[in-house]
PDB file of C-alpha atoms in Angstrom:
ATOM      1  CA  MET A   1      -2.622  12.711 -65.785  1.00  0.00           C
ATOM      2  CA  GLN A   2      -4.770  15.626 -64.581  1.00  0.00           C
ATOM      3  CA  SER A   3      -4.387  19.156 -65.893  1.00  0.00           C
ATOM      4  CA  THR A   4      -2.994  21.699 -63.469  1.00  0.00           C
ATOM      5  CA  GLU A   5      -6.362  23.453 -63.353  1.00  0.00           C
ATOM      6  CA  ILE A   6      -8.196  20.274 -62.345  1.00  0.00           C
ATOM      7  CA  ARG A   7      -5.535  19.288 -59.814  1.00  0.00           C
ATOM      8  CA  TYR A   8      -5.675  22.671 -58.121  1.00  0.00           C
ATOM      9  CA  PHE A   9      -9.503  22.640 -58.262  1.00  0.00           C
ATOM     10  CA  LEU A  10      -9.654  19.314 -56.391  1.00  0.00           C
ATOM     11  CA  VAL A  11      -7.216  20.425 -53.709  1.00  0.00           C
ATOM     12  CA  VAL A  12      -9.145  23.663 -53.075  1.00  0.00           C
ATOM     13  CA  ALA A  13     -12.399  21.668 -52.969  1.00  0.00           C
ATOM     14  CA  ASN A  14     -10.871  19.277 -50.399  1.00  0.00           C
ATOM     15  CA  THR A  15      -9.157  21.882 -48.224  1.00  0.00           C
ATOM     16  CA  GLY A  16     -11.791  24.620 -48.437  1.00  0.00           C
ATOM     17  CA  SER A  17      -9.469  27.553 -49.018  1.00  0.00           C
ATOM     18  CA  LEU A  18      -6.712  28.894 -51.271  1.00  0.00           C
ATOM     19  CA  SER A  19      -4.299  29.281 -48.372  1.00  0.00           C
ATOM     20  CA  ALA A  20      -4.752  25.668 -47.227  1.00  0.00           C
ATOM     21  CA  ALA A  21      -4.351  24.480 -50.826  1.00  0.00           C
ATOM     22  CA  SER A  22      -1.186  26.579 -51.117  1.00  0.00           C
ATOM     23  CA  LYS A  23       0.356  24.837 -48.099  1.00  0.00           C
ATOM     24  CA  GLN A  24      -0.533  21.385 -49.450  1.00  0.00           C
ATOM     25  CA  LEU A  25       0.670  22.050 -53.004  1.00  0.00           C
ATOM     26  CA  PHE A  26       3.671  24.265 -52.114  1.00  0.00           C
ATOM     27  CA  VAL A  27       2.380  26.724 -54.722  1.00  0.00           C
ATOM     28  CA  ALA A  28       1.656  30.423 -54.284  1.00  0.00           C
ATOM     29  CA  VAL A  29      -1.923  31.430 -53.533  1.00  0.00           C
ATOM     30  CA  SER A  30      -1.953  33.739 -56.549  1.00  0.00           C
ATOM     31  CA  ALA A  31      -0.960  30.906 -58.903  1.00  0.00           C
ATOM     32  CA  ILE A  32      -3.715  28.658 -57.590  1.00  0.00           C
ATOM     33  CA  SER A  33      -6.235  31.485 -57.845  1.00  0.00           C
ATOM     34  CA  ARG A  34      -5.284  32.115 -61.498  1.00  0.00           C
ATOM     35  CA  GLN A  35      -5.740  28.444 -62.387  1.00  0.00           C
ATOM     36  CA  ILE A  36      -9.164  28.328 -60.716  1.00  0.00           C
ATOM     37  CA  GLN A  37     -10.222  31.503 -62.568  1.00  0.00           C
ATOM     38  CA  ARG A  38      -9.014  30.059 -65.887  1.00  0.00           C
ATOM     39  CA  LEU A  39     -11.007  26.887 -65.234  1.00  0.00           C
ATOM     40  CA  GLU A  40     -14.141  28.879 -64.400  1.00  0.00           C
ATOM     41  CA  GLU A  41     -13.703  30.978 -67.557  1.00  0.00           C
ATOM     42  CA  ARG A  42     -13.291  27.856 -69.674  1.00  0.00           C
ATOM     43  CA  ILE A  43     -16.419  26.274 -68.171  1.00  0.00           C
ATOM     44  CA  GLY A  44     -18.360  29.521 -68.237  1.00  0.00           C
ATOM     45  CA  ALA A  45     -19.587  29.388 -64.656  1.00  0.00           C
ATOM     46  CA  PRO A  46     -18.225  29.987 -61.143  1.00  0.00           C
ATOM     47  CA  LEU A  47     -17.386  26.787 -59.257  1.00  0.00           C
ATOM     48  CA  PHE A  48     -17.083  28.084 -55.693  1.00  0.00           C
ATOM     49  CA  GLU A  49     -18.959  30.241 -53.280  1.00  0.00           C
ATOM     50  CA  ARG A  50     -16.283  32.566 -51.905  1.00  0.00           C
ATOM     51  CA  HIS A  51     -16.518  33.525 -48.245  1.00  0.00           C
ATOM     52  CA  ALA A  52     -14.226  35.332 -45.842  1.00  0.00           C
ATOM     53  CA  ARG A  53     -13.262  32.023 -44.235  1.00  0.00           C
ATOM     54  CA  GLY A  54     -12.760  30.058 -47.403  1.00  0.00           C
ATOM     55  CA  MET A  55     -14.290  28.568 -50.540  1.00  0.00           C
ATOM     56  CA  VAL A  56     -17.189  26.096 -50.807  1.00  0.00           C
ATOM     57  CA  LEU A  57     -18.245  24.262 -53.953  1.00  0.00           C
ATOM     58  CA  ASN A  58     -21.477  25.521 -55.482  1.00  0.00           C
ATOM     59  CA  ASP A  59     -23.821  23.317 -57.542  1.00  0.00           C
ATOM     60  CA  ALA A  60     -21.674  23.619 -60.680  1.00  0.00           C
ATOM     61  CA  GLY A  61     -18.543  22.830 -58.680  1.00  0.00           C
ATOM     62  CA  GLN A  62     -20.116  19.732 -57.138  1.00  0.00           C
ATOM     63  CA  ILE A  63     -21.144  18.462 -60.586  1.00  0.00           C
ATOM     64  CA  LEU A  64     -17.594  18.941 -61.872  1.00  0.00           C
ATOM     65  CA  GLU A  65     -16.052  17.294 -58.808  1.00  0.00           C
ATOM     66  CA  ASN A  66     -18.298  14.208 -59.136  1.00  0.00           C
ATOM     67  CA  HIS A  67     -17.427  13.794 -62.819  1.00  0.00           C
ATOM     68  CA  VAL A  68     -13.711  14.299 -62.201  1.00  0.00           C
ATOM     69  CA  ARG A  69     -13.630  11.692 -59.424  1.00  0.00           C
ATOM     70  CA  LYS A  70     -15.551   9.215 -61.585  1.00  0.00           C
ATOM     71  CA  SER A  71     -13.078   9.809 -64.404  1.00  0.00           C
ATOM     72  CA  MET A  72     -10.174   9.264 -62.006  1.00  0.00           C
ATOM     73  CA  MET A  73     -11.607   5.929 -60.893  1.00  0.00           C
ATOM     74  CA  ASP A  74     -12.192   4.874 -64.505  1.00  0.00           C
ATOM     75  CA  MET A  75      -8.606   5.830 -65.311  1.00  0.00           C
ATOM     76  CA  GLU A  76      -7.313   3.716 -62.414  1.00  0.00           C
ATOM     77  CA  HIS A  77      -9.272   0.727 -63.700  1.00  0.00           C
ATOM     78  CA  ALA A  78      -8.000   1.245 -67.237  1.00  0.00           C
ATOM     79  CA  ILE A  79      -4.379   1.470 -66.094  1.00  0.00           C
ATOM     80  CA  ALA A  80      -4.786  -1.650 -63.963  1.00  0.00           C
ATOM     81  CA  GLU A  81      -6.158  -3.622 -66.898  1.00  0.00           C
ATOM     82  CA  ILE A  82      -3.466  -2.370 -69.290  1.00  0.00           C
ATOM     83  CA  GLN A  83      -0.764  -3.400 -66.846  1.00  0.00           C
ATOM     84  CA  GLY A  84      -2.386  -6.769 -66.278  1.00  0.00           C
ATOM     85  CA  LEU A  85      -3.098  -6.068 -62.621  1.00  0.00           C
ATOM     86  CA  ASN A  86      -6.749  -6.997 -62.955  1.00  0.00           C
ATOM     87  CA  ALA A  87      -5.809 -10.657 -62.710  1.00  0.00           C
ATOM     88  CA  VAL A  88      -6.361 -10.526 -58.942  1.00  0.00           C
ATOM     89  CA  ARG A  89      -2.855  -9.402 -58.023  1.00  0.00           C
ATOM     90  CA  ARG A  90      -2.234  -6.118 -56.239  1.00  0.00           C
ATOM     91  CA  THR A  91      -5.451  -4.148 -56.409  1.00  0.00           C
ATOM     92  CA  VAL A  92      -7.690  -2.120 -54.095  1.00  0.00           C
ATOM     93  CA  ILE A  93     -11.426  -2.703 -53.749  1.00  0.00           C
ATOM     94  CA  ARG A  94     -13.274   0.370 -52.479  1.00  0.00           C
ATOM     95  CA  MET A  95     -16.399  -0.417 -50.534  1.00  0.00           C
ATOM     96  CA  ALA A  96     -19.011   1.319 -48.349  1.00  0.00           C
ATOM     97  CA  CYS A  97     -21.348  -0.082 -45.721  1.00  0.00           C
ATOM     98  CA  THR A  98     -23.520   0.904 -42.800  1.00  0.00           C
ATOM     99  CA  ASP A  99     -22.169   0.518 -39.272  1.00  0.00           C
ATOM    100  CA  GLY A 100     -23.658  -2.838 -38.278  1.00  0.00           C
ATOM    101  CA  LEU A 101     -22.076  -4.601 -41.233  1.00  0.00           C
ATOM    102  CA  ALA A 102     -18.607  -3.282 -40.373  1.00  0.00           C
ATOM    103  CA  PHE A 103     -18.825  -4.793 -36.883  1.00  0.00           C
ATOM    104  CA  ASP A 104     -18.496  -8.501 -37.655  1.00  0.00           C
ATOM    105  CA  LEU A 105     -19.523  -9.504 -41.171  1.00  0.00           C
ATOM    106  CA  LEU A 106     -17.197  -7.581 -43.474  1.00  0.00           C
ATOM    107  CA  PRO A 107     -13.993  -8.040 -41.424  1.00  0.00           C
ATOM    108  CA  GLN A 108     -14.590 -11.785 -41.617  1.00  0.00           C
ATOM    109  CA  LEU A 109     -15.299 -11.705 -45.358  1.00  0.00           C
ATOM    110  CA  PHE A 110     -12.212  -9.582 -46.058  1.00  0.00           C
ATOM    111  CA  SER A 111     -10.036 -11.946 -44.035  1.00  0.00           C
ATOM    112  CA  GLN A 112     -11.384 -15.071 -45.704  1.00  0.00           C
ATOM    113  CA  PHE A 113     -11.051 -13.656 -49.217  1.00  0.00           C
ATOM    114  CA  ARG A 114      -7.466 -12.548 -48.662  1.00  0.00           C
ATOM    115  CA  LEU A 115      -6.406 -16.055 -47.625  1.00  0.00           C
ATOM    116  CA  ASN A 116      -6.407 -16.972 -51.317  1.00  0.00           C
ATOM    117  CA  ASN A 117      -5.945 -13.441 -52.688  1.00  0.00           C
ATOM    118  CA  PRO A 118      -3.317 -11.739 -50.485  1.00  0.00           C
ATOM    119  CA  GLY A 119      -2.655  -9.057 -53.099  1.00  0.00           C
ATOM    120  CA  VAL A 120      -6.178  -7.668 -52.812  1.00  0.00           C
ATOM    121  CA  MET A 121      -6.555  -4.733 -50.411  1.00  0.00           C
ATOM    122  CA  PHE A 122      -9.770  -3.177 -49.154  1.00  0.00           C
ATOM    123  CA  TYR A 123     -10.720   0.415 -48.446  1.00  0.00           C
ATOM    124  CA  LEU A 124     -13.934   0.484 -46.395  1.00  0.00           C
ATOM    125  CA  ASN A 125     -15.939   3.657 -45.790  1.00  0.00           C
ATOM    126  CA  VAL A 126     -18.568   3.326 -43.033  1.00  0.00           C
ATOM    127  CA  GLY A 127     -21.483   5.765 -43.126  1.00  0.00           C
ATOM    128  CA  THR A 128     -25.191   6.228 -42.617  1.00  0.00           C
ATOM    129  CA  ALA A 129     -27.652   4.720 -45.091  1.00  0.00           C
ATOM    130  CA  VAL A 130     -27.933   8.110 -46.830  1.00  0.00           C
ATOM    131  CA  GLU A 131     -24.144   8.502 -47.023  1.00  0.00           C
ATOM    132  CA  VAL A 132     -23.640   4.978 -48.368  1.00  0.00           C
ATOM    133  CA  SER A 133     -26.279   5.574 -51.050  1.00  0.00           C
ATOM    134  CA  GLU A 134     -24.572   8.802 -52.079  1.00  0.00           C
ATOM    135  CA  MET A 135     -21.171   7.099 -52.300  1.00  0.00           C
ATOM    136  CA  ILE A 136     -22.425   4.304 -54.535  1.00  0.00           C
ATOM    137  CA  HIS A 137     -24.477   6.650 -56.748  1.00  0.00           C
ATOM    138  CA  ASN A 138     -21.551   9.067 -57.128  1.00  0.00           C
ATOM    139  CA  GLY A 139     -19.149   6.270 -58.046  1.00  0.00           C
ATOM    140  CA  GLU A 140     -16.902   6.954 -55.043  1.00  0.00           C
ATOM    141  CA  VAL A 141     -16.898   3.222 -54.218  1.00  0.00           C
ATOM    142  CA  GLU A 142     -17.179   0.071 -56.319  1.00  0.00           C
ATOM    143  CA  LEU A 143     -19.408  -1.881 -53.922  1.00  0.00           C
ATOM    144  CA  ALA A 144     -21.876  -1.089 -51.160  1.00  0.00           C
ATOM    145  CA  LEU A 145     -23.430  -3.411 -48.606  1.00  0.00           C
ATOM    146  CA  GLN A 146     -26.386  -1.969 -46.736  1.00  0.00           C
ATOM    147  CA  PHE A 147     -29.852  -2.638 -45.379  1.00  0.00           C
ATOM    148  CA  SER A 148     -32.665  -1.217 -47.447  1.00  0.00           C
ATOM    149  CA  LEU A 149     -36.418  -0.861 -47.080  1.00  0.00           C
ATOM    150  CA  ALA A 150     -36.968  -0.739 -50.856  1.00  0.00           C
ATOM    151  CA  ALA A 151     -35.208  -1.594 -54.095  1.00  0.00           C
ATOM    152  CA  GLU A 152     -32.466   0.982 -54.621  1.00  0.00           C
ATOM    153  CA  ARG A 153     -32.742   2.848 -57.916  1.00  0.00           C
ATOM    154  CA  GLY A 154     -29.836   3.811 -60.111  1.00  0.00           C
ATOM    155  CA  VAL A 155     -27.547   0.991 -58.947  1.00  0.00           C
ATOM    156  CA  ASP A 156     -27.037  -2.650 -59.851  1.00  0.00           C
ATOM    157  CA  ILE A 157     -28.350  -4.993 -57.135  1.00  0.00           C
ATOM    158  CA  LEU A 158     -25.900  -7.897 -57.218  1.00  0.00           C
ATOM    159  CA  ALA A 159     -27.488  -9.840 -54.344  1.00  0.00           C
ATOM    160  CA  SER A 160     -30.389  -9.379 -51.940  1.00  0.00           C
ATOM    161  CA  PHE A 161     -31.248 -11.256 -48.738  1.00  0.00           C
ATOM    162  CA  PRO A 162     -34.187 -10.919 -46.326  1.00  0.00           C
ATOM    163  CA  ALA A 163     -32.910  -9.166 -43.186  1.00  0.00           C
ATOM    164  CA  PRO A 164     -35.670  -9.158 -40.543  1.00  0.00           C
ATOM    165  CA  VAL A 165     -35.078  -7.613 -37.131  1.00  0.00           C
ATOM    166  CA  ARG A 166     -33.925 -10.148 -34.528  1.00  0.00           C
ATOM    167  CA  MET A 167     -33.642  -9.993 -30.742  1.00  0.00           C
ATOM    168  CA  VAL A 168     -30.180 -10.995 -29.479  1.00  0.00           C
ATOM    169  CA  MET A 169     -29.403 -11.937 -25.889  1.00  0.00           C
ATOM    170  CA  ARG A 170     -27.028 -13.876 -23.644  1.00  0.00           C
ATOM    171  CA  PRO A 171     -27.666 -17.609 -23.119  1.00  0.00           C
ATOM    172  CA  ASP A 172     -28.671 -16.977 -19.459  1.00  0.00           C
ATOM    173  CA  HIS A 173     -31.430 -14.536 -20.414  1.00  0.00           C
ATOM    174  CA  PRO A 174     -34.931 -15.424 -19.085  1.00  0.00           C
ATOM    175  CA  LEU A 175     -36.260 -15.353 -22.678  1.00  0.00           C
ATOM    176  CA  ALA A 176     -33.420 -17.417 -24.129  1.00  0.00           C
ATOM    177  CA  GLU A 177     -35.517 -20.552 -24.563  1.00  0.00           C
ATOM    178  CA  SER A 178     -38.866 -18.879 -25.280  1.00  0.00           C
ATOM    179  CA  ASP A 179     -40.705 -17.468 -28.259  1.00  0.00           C
ATOM    180  CA  VAL A 180     -40.454 -13.690 -28.075  1.00  0.00           C
ATOM    181  CA  GLN A 181     -43.277 -11.172 -28.532  1.00  0.00           C
ATOM    182  CA  LEU A 182     -42.945  -7.390 -28.341  1.00  0.00           C
ATOM    183  CA  THR A 183     -44.854  -7.354 -25.050  1.00  0.00           C
ATOM    184  CA  ASP A 184     -42.228  -9.680 -23.545  1.00  0.00           C
ATOM    185  CA  LEU A 185     -39.525  -7.010 -23.923  1.00  0.00           C
ATOM    186  CA  HIS A 186     -40.927  -4.514 -21.376  1.00  0.00           C
ATOM    187  CA  PRO A 187     -38.937  -5.654 -18.295  1.00  0.00           C
ATOM    188  CA  TYR A 188     -35.555  -5.803 -20.040  1.00  0.00           C
ATOM    189  CA  PRO A 189     -32.975  -3.151 -21.022  1.00  0.00           C
ATOM    190  CA  LEU A 190     -33.068  -2.655 -24.775  1.00  0.00           C
ATOM    191  CA  ALA A 191     -30.075  -1.640 -26.908  1.00  0.00           C
ATOM    192  CA  MET A 192     -31.109  -0.141 -30.256  1.00  0.00           C
ATOM    193  CA  ASN A 193     -29.893   1.953 -33.158  1.00  0.00           C
ATOM    194  CA  GLU A 194     -30.546   5.680 -33.146  1.00  0.00           C
ATOM    195  CA  GLN A 195     -33.782   7.107 -34.483  1.00  0.00           C
ATOM    196  CA  GLY A 196     -33.772   7.449 -38.265  1.00  0.00           C
ATOM    197  CA  SER A 197     -32.021   4.122 -38.918  1.00  0.00           C
ATOM    198  CA  THR A 198     -33.977   1.532 -40.889  1.00  0.00           C
ATOM    199  CA  ILE A 199     -34.119  -0.899 -37.975  1.00  0.00           C
ATOM    200  CA  ARG A 200     -35.404   1.762 -35.598  1.00  0.00           C
ATOM    201  CA  GLN A 201     -38.036   2.896 -38.097  1.00  0.00           C
ATOM    202  CA  LEU A 202     -39.390  -0.648 -38.379  1.00  0.00           C
ATOM    203  CA  PHE A 203     -39.259  -1.259 -34.634  1.00  0.00           C
ATOM    204  CA  ASP A 204     -41.041   1.985 -33.744  1.00  0.00           C
ATOM    205  CA  LEU A 205     -43.660   1.344 -36.442  1.00  0.00           C
ATOM    206  CA  SER A 206     -44.297  -2.161 -35.058  1.00  0.00           C
ATOM    207  CA  CYS A 207     -44.687  -0.799 -31.529  1.00  0.00           C
ATOM    208  CA  ARG A 208     -47.160   1.878 -32.649  1.00  0.00           C
ATOM    209  CA  MET A 209     -49.241  -0.604 -34.630  1.00  0.00           C
ATOM    210  CA  SER A 210     -49.292  -2.971 -31.641  1.00  0.00           C
ATOM    211  CA  GLY A 211     -50.123  -0.210 -29.161  1.00  0.00           C
ATOM    212  CA  ILE A 212     -46.885  -0.786 -27.244  1.00  0.00           C
ATOM    213  CA  PHE A 213     -44.379   1.766 -25.962  1.00  0.00           C
ATOM    214  CA  LEU A 214     -40.788   0.536 -25.586  1.00  0.00           C
ATOM    215  CA  GLU A 215     -37.978   2.945 -24.758  1.00  0.00           C
ATOM    216  CA  PRO A 216     -34.378   1.749 -25.278  1.00  0.00           C
ATOM    217  CA  ALA A 217     -32.016   1.799 -22.324  1.00  0.00           C
ATOM    218  CA  VAL A 218     -29.205   2.588 -24.780  1.00  0.00           C
ATOM    219  CA  SER A 219     -29.613   4.198 -28.190  1.00  0.00           C
ATOM    220  CA  CYS A 220     -26.499   4.663 -30.294  1.00  0.00           C
ATOM    221  CA  ASN A 221     -25.264   4.955 -33.894  1.00  0.00           C
ATOM    222  CA  ARG A 222     -22.426   2.482 -33.212  1.00  0.00           C
ATOM    223  CA  PHE A 223     -23.426  -1.165 -33.144  1.00  0.00           C
ATOM    224  CA  SER A 224     -20.282  -2.167 -31.232  1.00  0.00           C
ATOM    225  CA  THR A 225     -21.580  -0.098 -28.282  1.00  0.00           C
ATOM    226  CA  LEU A 226     -24.981  -1.782 -28.415  1.00  0.00           C
ATOM    227  CA  TYR A 227     -23.402  -5.222 -28.674  1.00  0.00           C
ATOM    228  CA  ASP A 228     -21.029  -4.714 -25.731  1.00  0.00           C
ATOM    229  CA  PHE A 229     -23.862  -3.329 -23.595  1.00  0.00           C
ATOM    230  CA  MET A 230     -25.964  -6.410 -24.365  1.00  0.00           C
ATOM    231  CA  VAL A 231     -23.131  -8.847 -23.589  1.00  0.00           C
ATOM    232  CA  GLN A 232     -22.145  -7.131 -20.333  1.00  0.00           C
ATOM    233  CA  THR A 233     -25.606  -6.278 -18.955  1.00  0.00           C
ATOM    234  CA  PRO A 234     -27.730  -8.993 -17.304  1.00  0.00           C
ATOM    235  CA  GLY A 235     -31.112  -9.215 -19.005  1.00  0.00           C
ATOM    236  CA  ALA A 236     -30.219  -6.877 -21.852  1.00  0.00           C
ATOM    237  CA  ILE A 237     -31.471  -7.413 -25.413  1.00  0.00           C
ATOM    238  CA  ALA A 238     -30.078  -5.937 -28.626  1.00  0.00           C
ATOM    239  CA  ALA A 239     -32.197  -5.507 -31.752  1.00  0.00           C
ATOM    240  CA  CYS A 240     -30.326  -6.138 -34.986  1.00  0.00           C
ATOM    241  CA  SER A 241     -30.130  -8.211 -38.150  1.00  0.00           C
ATOM    242  CA  HIS A 242     -28.499 -11.604 -37.843  1.00  0.00           C
ATOM    243  CA  PHE A 243     -26.106 -10.483 -40.594  1.00  0.00           C
ATOM    244  CA  SER A 244     -24.556  -8.035 -38.128  1.00  0.00           C
ATOM    245  CA  ILE A 245     -23.610 -10.907 -35.799  1.00  0.00           C
ATOM    246  CA  MET A 246     -23.192 -13.658 -38.384  1.00  0.00           C
ATOM    247  CA  TYR A 247     -19.977 -15.008 -36.833  1.00  0.00           C
ATOM    248  CA  LYS A 248     -19.896 -13.498 -33.325  1.00  0.00           C
ATOM    249  CA  ALA A 249     -23.219 -15.066 -32.327  1.00  0.00           C
ATOM    250  CA  ARG A 250     -21.646 -18.519 -32.374  1.00  0.00           C
ATOM    251  CA  ARG A 251     -18.369 -17.467 -30.785  1.00  0.00           C
ATOM    252  CA  ASP A 252     -20.166 -15.706 -27.910  1.00  0.00           C
ATOM    253  CA  ASN A 253     -22.809 -18.420 -27.567  1.00  0.00           C
ATOM    254  CA  LEU A 254     -25.676 -15.967 -27.989  1.00  0.00           C
ATOM    255  CA  ARG A 255     -29.367 -16.602 -28.460  1.00  0.00           C
ATOM    256  CA  VAL A 256     -31.042 -15.037 -31.512  1.00  0.00           C
ATOM    257  CA  LYS A 257     -34.825 -14.842 -31.472  1.00  0.00           C
ATOM    258  CA  PRO A 258     -37.325 -13.874 -34.178  1.00  0.00           C
ATOM    259  CA  VAL A 259     -40.315 -11.629 -33.539  1.00  0.00           C
ATOM    260  CA  ASN A 260     -43.099 -12.668 -35.877  1.00  0.00           C
ATOM    261  CA  ILE A 261     -44.397  -9.239 -36.871  1.00  0.00           C
ATOM    262  CA  GLU A 262     -44.661  -8.368 -40.541  1.00  0.00           C
ATOM    263  CA  GLN A 263     -43.273  -4.839 -40.141  1.00  0.00           C
ATOM    264  CA  LEU A 264     -40.024  -6.211 -38.712  1.00  0.00           C
ATOM    265  CA  SER A 265     -39.425  -8.279 -41.849  1.00  0.00           C
ATOM    266  CA  GLN A 266     -39.463  -5.514 -44.455  1.00  0.00           C
ATOM    267  CA  ARG A 267     -35.708  -4.927 -44.747  1.00  0.00           C
ATOM    268  CA  THR A 268     -33.322  -6.599 -47.157  1.00  0.00           C
ATOM    269  CA  LEU A 269     -29.547  -6.723 -47.187  1.00  0.00           C
ATOM    270  CA  GLN A 270     -28.355  -5.532 -50.594  1.00  0.00           C
ATOM    271  CA  LEU A 271     -25.001  -5.842 -52.312  1.00  0.00           C
ATOM    272  CA  GLN A 272     -24.852  -2.907 -54.730  1.00  0.00           C
ATOM    273  CA  SER A 273     -22.534  -1.513 -57.383  1.00  0.00           C
ATOM    274  CA  PRO A 274     -22.707   1.573 -59.628  1.00  0.00           C
ATOM    275  CA  ALA A 275     -24.994   0.890 -62.581  1.00  0.00           C
ATOM    276  CA  GLY A 276     -23.318   0.004 -65.849  1.00  0.00           C
ATOM    277  CA  LYS A 277     -19.746   0.093 -64.533  1.00  0.00           C
ATOM    278  CA  ARG A 278     -17.174  -2.305 -65.971  1.00  0.00           C
ATOM    279  CA  ARG A 279     -15.781  -4.482 -63.165  1.00  0.00           C
ATOM    280  CA  PRO A 280     -12.145  -5.639 -63.052  1.00  0.00           C
ATOM    281  CA  ALA A 281     -11.343  -9.310 -62.469  1.00  0.00           C
ATOM    282  CA  ALA A 282     -10.509  -8.888 -58.764  1.00  0.00           C
ATOM    283  CA  LEU A 283     -13.806  -7.124 -58.126  1.00  0.00           C
ATOM    284  CA  ARG A 284     -15.788  -9.753 -60.045  1.00  0.00           C
ATOM    285  CA  GLN A 285     -14.125 -12.505 -58.052  1.00  0.00           C
ATOM    286  CA  PHE A 286     -14.864 -10.787 -54.737  1.00  0.00           C
ATOM    287  CA  ILE A 287     -18.504 -10.261 -55.758  1.00  0.00           C
ATOM    288  CA  ASP A 288     -18.875 -13.972 -56.498  1.00  0.00           C
ATOM    289  CA  PHE A 289     -17.183 -14.824 -53.194  1.00  0.00           C
ATOM    290  CA  ILE A 290     -19.295 -12.526 -51.034  1.00  0.00           C
ATOM    291  CA  ARG A 291     -22.506 -13.628 -52.765  1.00  0.00           C
ATOM    292  CA  ASP A 292     -21.709 -17.330 -52.257  1.00  0.00           C
ATOM    293  CA  GLU A 293     -20.499 -16.843 -48.676  1.00  0.00           C
ATOM    294  CA  LEU A 294     -23.563 -14.854 -47.641  1.00  0.00           C
ATOM    295  CA  THR A 295     -25.897 -17.396 -49.223  1.00  0.00           C
ATOM    296  CA  ARG A 296     -24.216 -20.299 -47.444  1.00  0.00           C
ATOM    297  CA  GLU A 297     -23.776 -18.622 -44.055  1.00  0.00           C
ATOM    298  CA  ASN A 298     -27.309 -17.218 -44.098  1.00  0.00           C
ATOM    299  CA  GLU A 299     -28.753 -20.692 -44.645  1.00  0.00           C
ATOM    300  CA  ASN A 300     -26.529 -22.163 -41.926  1.00  0.00           C
ATOM    301  CA  PHE A 301     -27.414 -19.420 -39.447  1.00  0.00           C
ATOM    302  CA  ILE A 302     -31.171 -19.768 -39.977  1.00  0.00           C
ATOM    303  CA  ARG A 303     -30.898 -23.535 -39.530  1.00  0.00           C
ATOM    304  CA  ASP A 304     -28.595 -23.512 -36.494  1.00  0.00           C
ATOM    305  CA  PHE A 305     -30.499 -20.790 -34.617  1.00  0.00           C
ATOM    306  CA  ARG A 306     -33.896 -22.203 -35.625  1.00  0.00           C
ATOM    307  CA  LEU A 307     -35.092 -19.011 -37.262  1.00  0.00           C
TER     308      LEU A 307
END
């Protein structure tokens, strides 16, 4: 349902050049170039910065691309409702999250939800906190689940849970049965997120305010790497939210310890959606499910691990 101009514009924006777009569309370069020029004349502004190696969207082009993609998503929702597909049959829920939440929590939630709703499919985009925020603000996804240090503006917060930093270790760890303070961590290999992540910001701030220097043995932007290092390394400790190991902690018989420092308790886990967007039936049902499941499992986890 797109005009030829818009369709060619999106392909050039995605591929970065007229020649690459030509190969994808099976249309001559000259024809694509004419359509782009007509679109720019109609809008009254250039949409690309043209370089020898290709074409890059300028500010006007990025604005148009964002609006076109939002319109495409709205059109998909409208078609689904007209055809009656919003009654939780075959539909796709597009979601974004930060890495730790893709490790254990969301795969479990997707699996559980699909037991009763096998027609619902999920498209999950995993990114940094900045990337996830951009995706939800731009309307590229319908839901986002991420840790946040403050209330996110410009989105609807559908649920929010305290997500303090926890110390996770094997059951044979020397600190497994003890209360844990930052000073207790010195002798042990630490596995932590890379600098710039919310958890690392809080941890480094807590160390500075306590006059303690702790250097991770492993720093990585993939939580699966940190988790495997902790499980396989005697004495290792991983710093994370309990939401990142909501189900695996029990299966692997781990110990999860709080550190009673105010700075380590400033994060929340937020379930977000684009502000003011109409939500189809399948999406509304999944929102209710994930909100109820997180509430129940969070309470159970805090009780069972004595947090």
